Short mmCIF file of C-alpha atoms in Angstrom, two decimals:
data_model
loop_
_atom_site.label_atom_id
_atom_site.label_comp_id
_atom_site.label_asym_id
_atom_site.label_seq_id
_atom_site.Cartn_x
_atom_site.Cartn_y
_atom_site.Cartn_z
CA MET A 1 9.36 -25.12 35.87
CA ASN A 2 12.25 -24.94 33.92
CA SER A 3 12.91 -21.01 33.81
CA GLU A 4 13.72 -21.70 29.98
CA LEU A 5 10.32 -22.30 29.47
CA SER A 6 8.67 -19.85 31.58
CA SER A 7 7.95 -17.01 29.10
CA TYR A 8 8.37 -16.27 25.41
CA HIS A 9 8.23 -12.91 23.68
CA PHE A 10 7.42 -12.65 19.94
CA GLN A 11 6.56 -9.49 17.58
CA PRO A 12 3.91 -9.24 15.53
CA VAL A 13 5.02 -10.06 11.92
CA ALA A 14 1.89 -7.87 10.06
CA VAL A 15 -1.51 -5.98 10.77
CA VAL A 16 -5.31 -6.71 10.23
CA ARG A 17 -6.80 -4.02 8.23
CA SER A 18 -10.43 -4.90 8.63
CA CYS A 19 -14.02 -3.31 8.13
CA PHE A 20 -14.54 -4.13 11.62
CA LYS A 21 -13.95 -1.23 13.57
CA THR A 22 -15.28 -2.17 17.05
CA LYS A 23 -15.61 -5.72 18.38
CA PHE A 24 -19.53 -5.77 18.18
CA GLY A 25 -20.70 -7.23 15.07
CA ILE A 26 -17.64 -9.16 14.10
CA PRO A 27 -18.53 -12.52 13.31
CA ARG A 28 -17.69 -15.07 16.13
CA GLN A 29 -16.08 -17.68 13.51
CA PRO A 30 -13.94 -17.18 10.49
CA GLY A 31 -15.56 -17.55 6.78
CA LEU A 32 -19.21 -16.99 7.84
CA ILE A 33 -19.64 -13.80 5.99
CA SER A 34 -17.49 -13.57 2.88
CA GLU A 35 -18.19 -10.33 2.18
CA ALA A 36 -16.20 -9.41 5.46
CA ARG A 37 -13.25 -8.33 3.61
CA GLY A 38 -9.84 -6.69 4.48
CA SER A 39 -5.92 -6.83 4.26
CA ILE A 40 -3.12 -8.00 5.97
CA GLU A 41 -0.14 -5.94 5.88
CA LEU A 42 3.22 -7.08 6.65
CA LEU A 43 5.60 -5.14 8.75
CA PRO A 44 9.36 -4.25 8.71
CA PRO A 45 11.74 -6.43 8.49
CA TYR A 46 9.14 -8.94 7.15
CA ASN A 47 7.57 -7.11 4.57
CA GLN A 48 10.02 -8.38 1.77
CA PRO A 49 8.82 -9.95 -1.44
CA ASN A 50 10.72 -13.39 -0.85
CA ALA A 51 8.79 -13.61 2.30
CA VAL A 52 5.28 -14.34 0.37
CA ARG A 53 7.00 -16.12 -2.74
CA GLY A 54 4.70 -18.77 -3.67
CA LEU A 55 1.79 -17.81 -0.96
CA GLU A 56 -0.27 -16.86 -4.05
CA ASP A 57 -0.73 -20.52 -5.17
CA PHE A 58 -3.01 -21.26 -2.20
CA SER A 59 -6.77 -20.48 -1.69
CA HIS A 60 -6.72 -20.15 2.34
CA ILE A 61 -4.41 -19.04 4.91
CA TRP A 62 -4.15 -19.71 8.80
CA VAL A 63 -3.77 -16.37 10.53
CA LEU A 64 -2.21 -16.84 14.03
CA PHE A 65 -3.00 -13.63 15.88
CA VAL A 66 -3.21 -11.85 19.32
CA PHE A 67 -6.67 -10.87 21.19
CA HIS A 68 -5.09 -7.31 21.81
CA ASP A 69 -8.37 -5.91 22.75
CA ALA A 70 -9.04 -8.54 25.63
CA LEU A 71 -5.73 -8.22 27.31
CA ARG A 72 -6.87 -6.07 30.35
CA GLU A 73 -9.45 -8.30 31.21
CA GLY A 74 -7.60 -11.35 31.87
CA TRP A 75 -8.32 -14.96 31.63
CA LYS A 76 -11.21 -16.69 32.66
CA ALA A 77 -11.53 -20.50 33.84
CA THR A 78 -14.72 -21.02 32.40
CA VAL A 79 -17.08 -19.36 30.06
CA ARG A 80 -20.62 -18.91 28.83
CA PRO A 81 -20.64 -19.48 24.91
CA PRO A 82 -23.11 -17.93 22.93
CA ARG A 83 -23.86 -21.08 21.25
CA LEU A 84 -24.97 -22.49 24.24
CA GLY A 85 -27.63 -19.44 25.20
CA GLY A 86 -25.19 -17.75 27.55
CA ASP A 87 -26.58 -19.89 30.61
CA LYS A 88 -23.97 -22.86 30.49
CA ARG A 89 -20.43 -22.76 31.55
CA VAL A 90 -17.63 -24.36 29.75
CA GLY A 91 -13.89 -24.62 30.23
CA VAL A 92 -11.93 -22.08 28.57
CA PHE A 93 -9.72 -24.91 26.65
CA ALA A 94 -13.19 -26.09 25.60
CA SER A 95 -14.18 -22.90 24.06
CA ARG A 96 -12.72 -20.01 21.77
CA SER A 97 -13.16 -17.43 24.19
CA PRO A 98 -10.58 -14.32 23.69
CA PHE A 99 -10.03 -14.73 27.16
CA ARG A 100 -7.43 -16.97 27.65
CA PRO A 101 -4.19 -17.41 29.66
CA CYS A 102 -2.51 -16.73 26.12
CA PRO A 103 -4.79 -14.70 24.01
CA ILE A 104 -3.81 -16.17 21.10
CA GLY A 105 -6.62 -16.60 18.24
CA LEU A 106 -6.37 -18.45 14.86
CA SER A 107 -8.66 -17.89 11.79
CA VAL A 108 -8.63 -19.94 8.23
CA LEU A 109 -9.12 -16.79 5.79
CA THR A 110 -9.83 -16.73 1.82
CA LEU A 111 -6.80 -15.39 0.41
CA ARG A 112 -7.63 -13.30 -2.73
CA ASP A 113 -4.46 -11.56 -3.29
CA VAL A 114 -0.81 -11.19 -2.90
CA ARG A 115 -0.20 -7.65 -3.44
CA ILE A 116 3.50 -6.28 -3.35
CA GLY A 117 3.54 -2.69 -3.80
CA ASP A 118 5.76 0.36 -3.58
CA HIS A 119 8.29 1.28 -0.70
CA GLY A 120 7.89 -2.11 1.02
CA LYS A 121 4.18 -2.57 1.06
CA ILE A 122 2.82 -6.28 0.94
CA ALA A 123 -0.71 -6.86 1.77
CA LEU A 124 -2.96 -9.76 1.68
CA ALA A 125 -6.30 -9.38 0.48
CA VAL A 126 -8.54 -11.59 2.42
CA GLU A 127 -12.19 -12.21 2.96
CA GLY A 128 -14.10 -14.07 5.70
CA LEU A 129 -12.70 -12.11 8.09
CA ASP A 130 -13.81 -12.34 11.80
CA LEU A 131 -10.99 -10.01 13.06
CA LEU A 132 -11.16 -6.57 14.66
CA ASP A 133 -9.01 -3.61 12.61
CA GLY A 134 -5.66 -3.39 14.06
CA THR A 135 -5.22 -6.84 15.30
CA PRO A 136 -1.45 -7.89 15.41
CA VAL A 137 -0.63 -11.14 13.73
CA LEU A 138 2.01 -13.18 14.76
CA ASP A 139 2.31 -15.82 11.82
CA ILE A 140 0.95 -16.64 8.57
CA LYS A 141 0.70 -20.27 7.27
CA PRO A 142 -0.81 -21.90 4.04
CA TYR A 143 -3.93 -23.91 4.80
CA LEU A 144 -3.39 -27.36 3.41
CA PRO A 145 -6.97 -29.45 3.03
CA TYR A 146 -5.28 -32.97 3.20
CA THR A 147 -4.03 -32.59 6.59
CA ASP A 148 -6.09 -29.40 8.02
CA ALA A 149 -9.49 -30.63 7.32
CA VAL A 150 -10.82 -33.62 9.49
CA SER A 151 -13.77 -35.02 8.10
CA ASP A 152 -14.74 -37.33 10.91
CA ALA A 153 -13.95 -34.46 13.77
CA ARG A 154 -16.57 -34.21 16.66
CA ALA A 155 -17.07 -30.74 17.60
CA GLY A 156 -18.67 -30.83 21.18
CA PHE A 157 -21.28 -28.21 21.71
CA ALA A 158 -20.95 -26.45 18.21
CA PRO A 159 -21.53 -29.66 15.59
CA VAL A 160 -22.99 -27.33 12.62
CA ALA A 161 -22.55 -23.80 11.55
CA PRO A 162 -24.74 -21.25 13.15
CA ALA A 163 -28.02 -20.00 11.16
CA SER A 164 -27.02 -17.57 8.86
CA ALA A 165 -29.93 -15.26 8.83
CA ALA A 166 -31.19 -15.83 12.47
CA LEU A 167 -32.52 -12.12 12.53
CA PRO A 168 -34.37 -10.96 9.31
CA VAL A 169 -33.13 -7.67 8.20
CA GLN A 170 -35.10 -4.78 6.50
CA PHE A 171 -33.53 -1.33 5.46
CA SER A 172 -35.85 2.03 5.92
CA ASP A 173 -36.42 4.03 2.56
CA GLN A 174 -33.45 6.35 3.91
CA ALA A 175 -30.78 3.70 4.83
CA ALA A 176 -31.76 1.92 1.65
CA GLN A 177 -30.55 5.03 -0.10
CA GLN A 178 -27.58 5.77 1.87
CA ALA A 179 -26.37 2.18 1.00
CA ALA A 180 -27.00 2.59 -2.32
CA ALA A 181 -24.54 6.27 -2.27
CA ILE A 182 -21.96 4.36 -0.13
CA GLU A 183 -21.74 1.77 -2.90
CA LYS A 184 -21.30 3.87 -5.73
CA ARG A 185 -18.64 5.70 -4.05
CA GLY A 186 -16.64 2.21 -4.60
CA LEU A 187 -17.60 0.18 -1.35
CA ASP A 188 -19.31 -2.86 -3.52
CA GLY A 189 -21.44 -5.31 -1.50
CA PHE A 190 -21.65 -2.65 1.66
CA ARG A 191 -25.65 -3.28 2.23
CA LEU A 192 -24.79 -7.34 1.78
CA LEU A 193 -22.32 -6.96 4.51
CA ALA A 194 -24.55 -4.94 6.89
CA GLU A 195 -27.33 -6.76 6.52
CA LYS A 196 -25.33 -10.16 7.09
CA VAL A 197 -23.60 -9.18 10.07
CA ILE A 198 -27.13 -8.01 11.74
CA ALA A 199 -28.77 -10.83 10.38
CA ALA A 200 -26.28 -13.40 11.99
CA ASP A 201 -27.55 -11.55 15.63
CA PRO A 202 -24.39 -10.22 17.23
CA ARG A 203 -26.44 -9.24 20.39
CA PRO A 204 -25.62 -11.04 23.71
CA ALA A 205 -27.83 -13.69 24.43
CA TYR A 206 -29.48 -11.88 27.53
CA GLN A 207 -30.18 -8.97 25.60
CA ARG A 208 -32.74 -9.89 22.92
CA GLU A 209 -35.66 -7.83 23.98
CA ALA A 210 -37.29 -5.63 21.46
CA GLY A 211 -36.75 -1.72 21.05
CA ARG A 212 -32.93 -1.69 21.76
CA VAL A 213 -31.07 0.34 19.19
CA TYR A 214 -27.55 -0.65 17.94
CA GLY A 215 -24.70 0.38 15.98
CA ILE A 216 -21.98 -1.64 13.96
CA PHE A 217 -18.85 0.21 12.50
CA LEU A 218 -17.90 -0.85 8.85
CA HIS A 219 -15.66 0.51 6.52
CA GLY A 220 -15.95 3.84 8.68
CA TYR A 221 -19.69 4.05 8.48
CA GLU A 222 -21.95 3.46 11.36
CA VAL A 223 -25.24 1.38 10.61
CA VAL A 224 -27.77 1.95 13.09
CA TRP A 225 -30.79 -0.63 13.51
CA GLN A 226 -33.16 -1.22 15.92
CA ALA A 227 -34.17 -4.86 16.92
CA GLY A 228 -37.67 -5.90 17.01
CA ALA A 229 -39.39 -9.03 18.42
CA ASP A 230 -38.16 -11.41 15.38
CA SER A 231 -36.54 -8.98 13.13
CA ALA A 232 -34.34 -6.17 12.90
CA VAL A 233 -34.56 -2.68 10.87
CA VAL A 234 -31.88 -0.70 9.82
CA THR A 235 -32.90 2.79 10.15
CA HIS A 236 -30.22 5.24 8.87
CA ILE A 237 -26.28 5.01 7.97
CA THR A 238 -23.82 7.63 9.13
CA ARG A 239 -20.16 8.77 8.15
CA ASP A 240 -17.86 7.92 11.10
CA ALA A 241 -14.40 6.91 10.14
CA THR A 242 -13.00 6.78 13.58
CA PRO A 243 -15.84 6.05 16.24
CA PRO A 244 -15.00 7.85 19.44
CA PRO A 245 -15.76 5.85 22.95
CA SER A 246 -18.93 8.55 23.32
CA LYS A 247 -20.60 7.37 20.00
CA ARG A 248 -20.32 3.44 20.78
CA ARG A 249 -23.63 2.93 21.85
CA GLN A 250 -23.84 -0.46 21.50
CA ALA A 251 -20.89 -1.04 23.61
CA GLN A 252 -22.15 1.26 26.51
CA GLN A 253 -25.32 -0.68 26.56
CA ILE A 254 -23.74 -3.98 26.67
CA LYS A 255 -21.45 -3.16 29.31
CA ASN A 256 -24.31 -1.43 31.59
CA ALA A 257 -26.52 -4.81 30.97
CA THR A 258 -23.31 -6.84 31.77
CA ASN A 259 -22.85 -5.03 35.02
CA ASN A 260 -26.84 -5.46 36.03
CA ASP A 261 -26.45 -9.11 34.70
CA ILE A 262 -23.59 -9.78 37.14
CA ALA A 263 -24.91 -7.96 40.07
CA GLU A 264 -28.23 -9.83 39.85
CA GLU A 265 -26.40 -13.18 39.73
CA ALA A 266 -24.03 -12.61 42.94
CA SER A 267 -26.20 -13.53 45.71
CA ALA A 268 -27.19 -17.00 43.99
CA ALA A 269 -23.84 -17.62 42.54
CA ALA A 270 -21.12 -17.02 45.15
CA ALA A 271 -19.55 -19.90 44.76
CA ASP A 272 -18.87 -18.86 41.18
CA THR A 273 -17.32 -15.60 41.47
CA ALA A 274 -14.01 -16.79 40.21
CA ASP A 275 -15.70 -17.29 36.39
CA THR A 276 -17.27 -14.59 34.49
CA ASP A 277 -18.82 -14.51 31.13
CA SER A 278 -17.04 -14.29 27.93
CA ASP A 279 -17.34 -11.26 26.46
CA ALA A 280 -20.46 -9.62 26.01
CA ALA A 281 -19.83 -7.74 22.71
CA GLY A 282 -19.72 -10.94 20.46
CA PRO A 283 -16.12 -11.28 20.36
CA THR A 284 -13.98 -12.84 17.67
CA GLN A 285 -13.92 -16.63 17.74
CA ASP A 286 -16.25 -17.27 20.75
CA SER A 287 -18.23 -20.15 19.86
#
């Protein structure tokens, strides 16, 4: 291989400030939950008003980013997309798994506003997020409907959008009161955001038994919910601006379940040991 083409080095131009503080609960595609809002903050030396001049005239943007939280895992030749129930493999290049040779993702987001503040602060207010807080951004481009939307495209195993309310969600009296108090503090739509995230059923395909307790971290709050046979109940909401590893109960549950799942399959899938599952915690852009 030509050494000049062997590798490249890029610096992030921006960073994502997201309502999602852990991977669990992040929508698997962009635009599925409009209430999932945040911002993209430009980094020096790219935080110049001239760099975003004219961007406010576009309703949507392409965001090219790094799957930074998946770097340690390496890439897999095949993955098991959640849309296929977690029991069928496809090639990594036929999926949107974060575990890629080059861990780069691409999202189309709604651009709500271009905010130019003091001291070089420039932020793009966006919605329809499917990105983890702190995600590095490599590039931002305007979305052009006439060329970026393909009306007769085929979509393989994901021909239509997933059900937006796969899991009916109820709030306990305590959780409803807590959500209302949070919204009074300025987080409008917090309850609807939590409801839609849980309704999309972020659980791994192999972990759907009733009775498990999960927690999703949104805007610095932990929303704790229990899965039933065919519904979910939000039991309570607690303030937790920085979720430490010891409190990520859902991540630990998923990790344990993943280890058990792999162990049980090892003897029956010895020939398949080079390929492991896609991220059990519902990574961004995993179809």
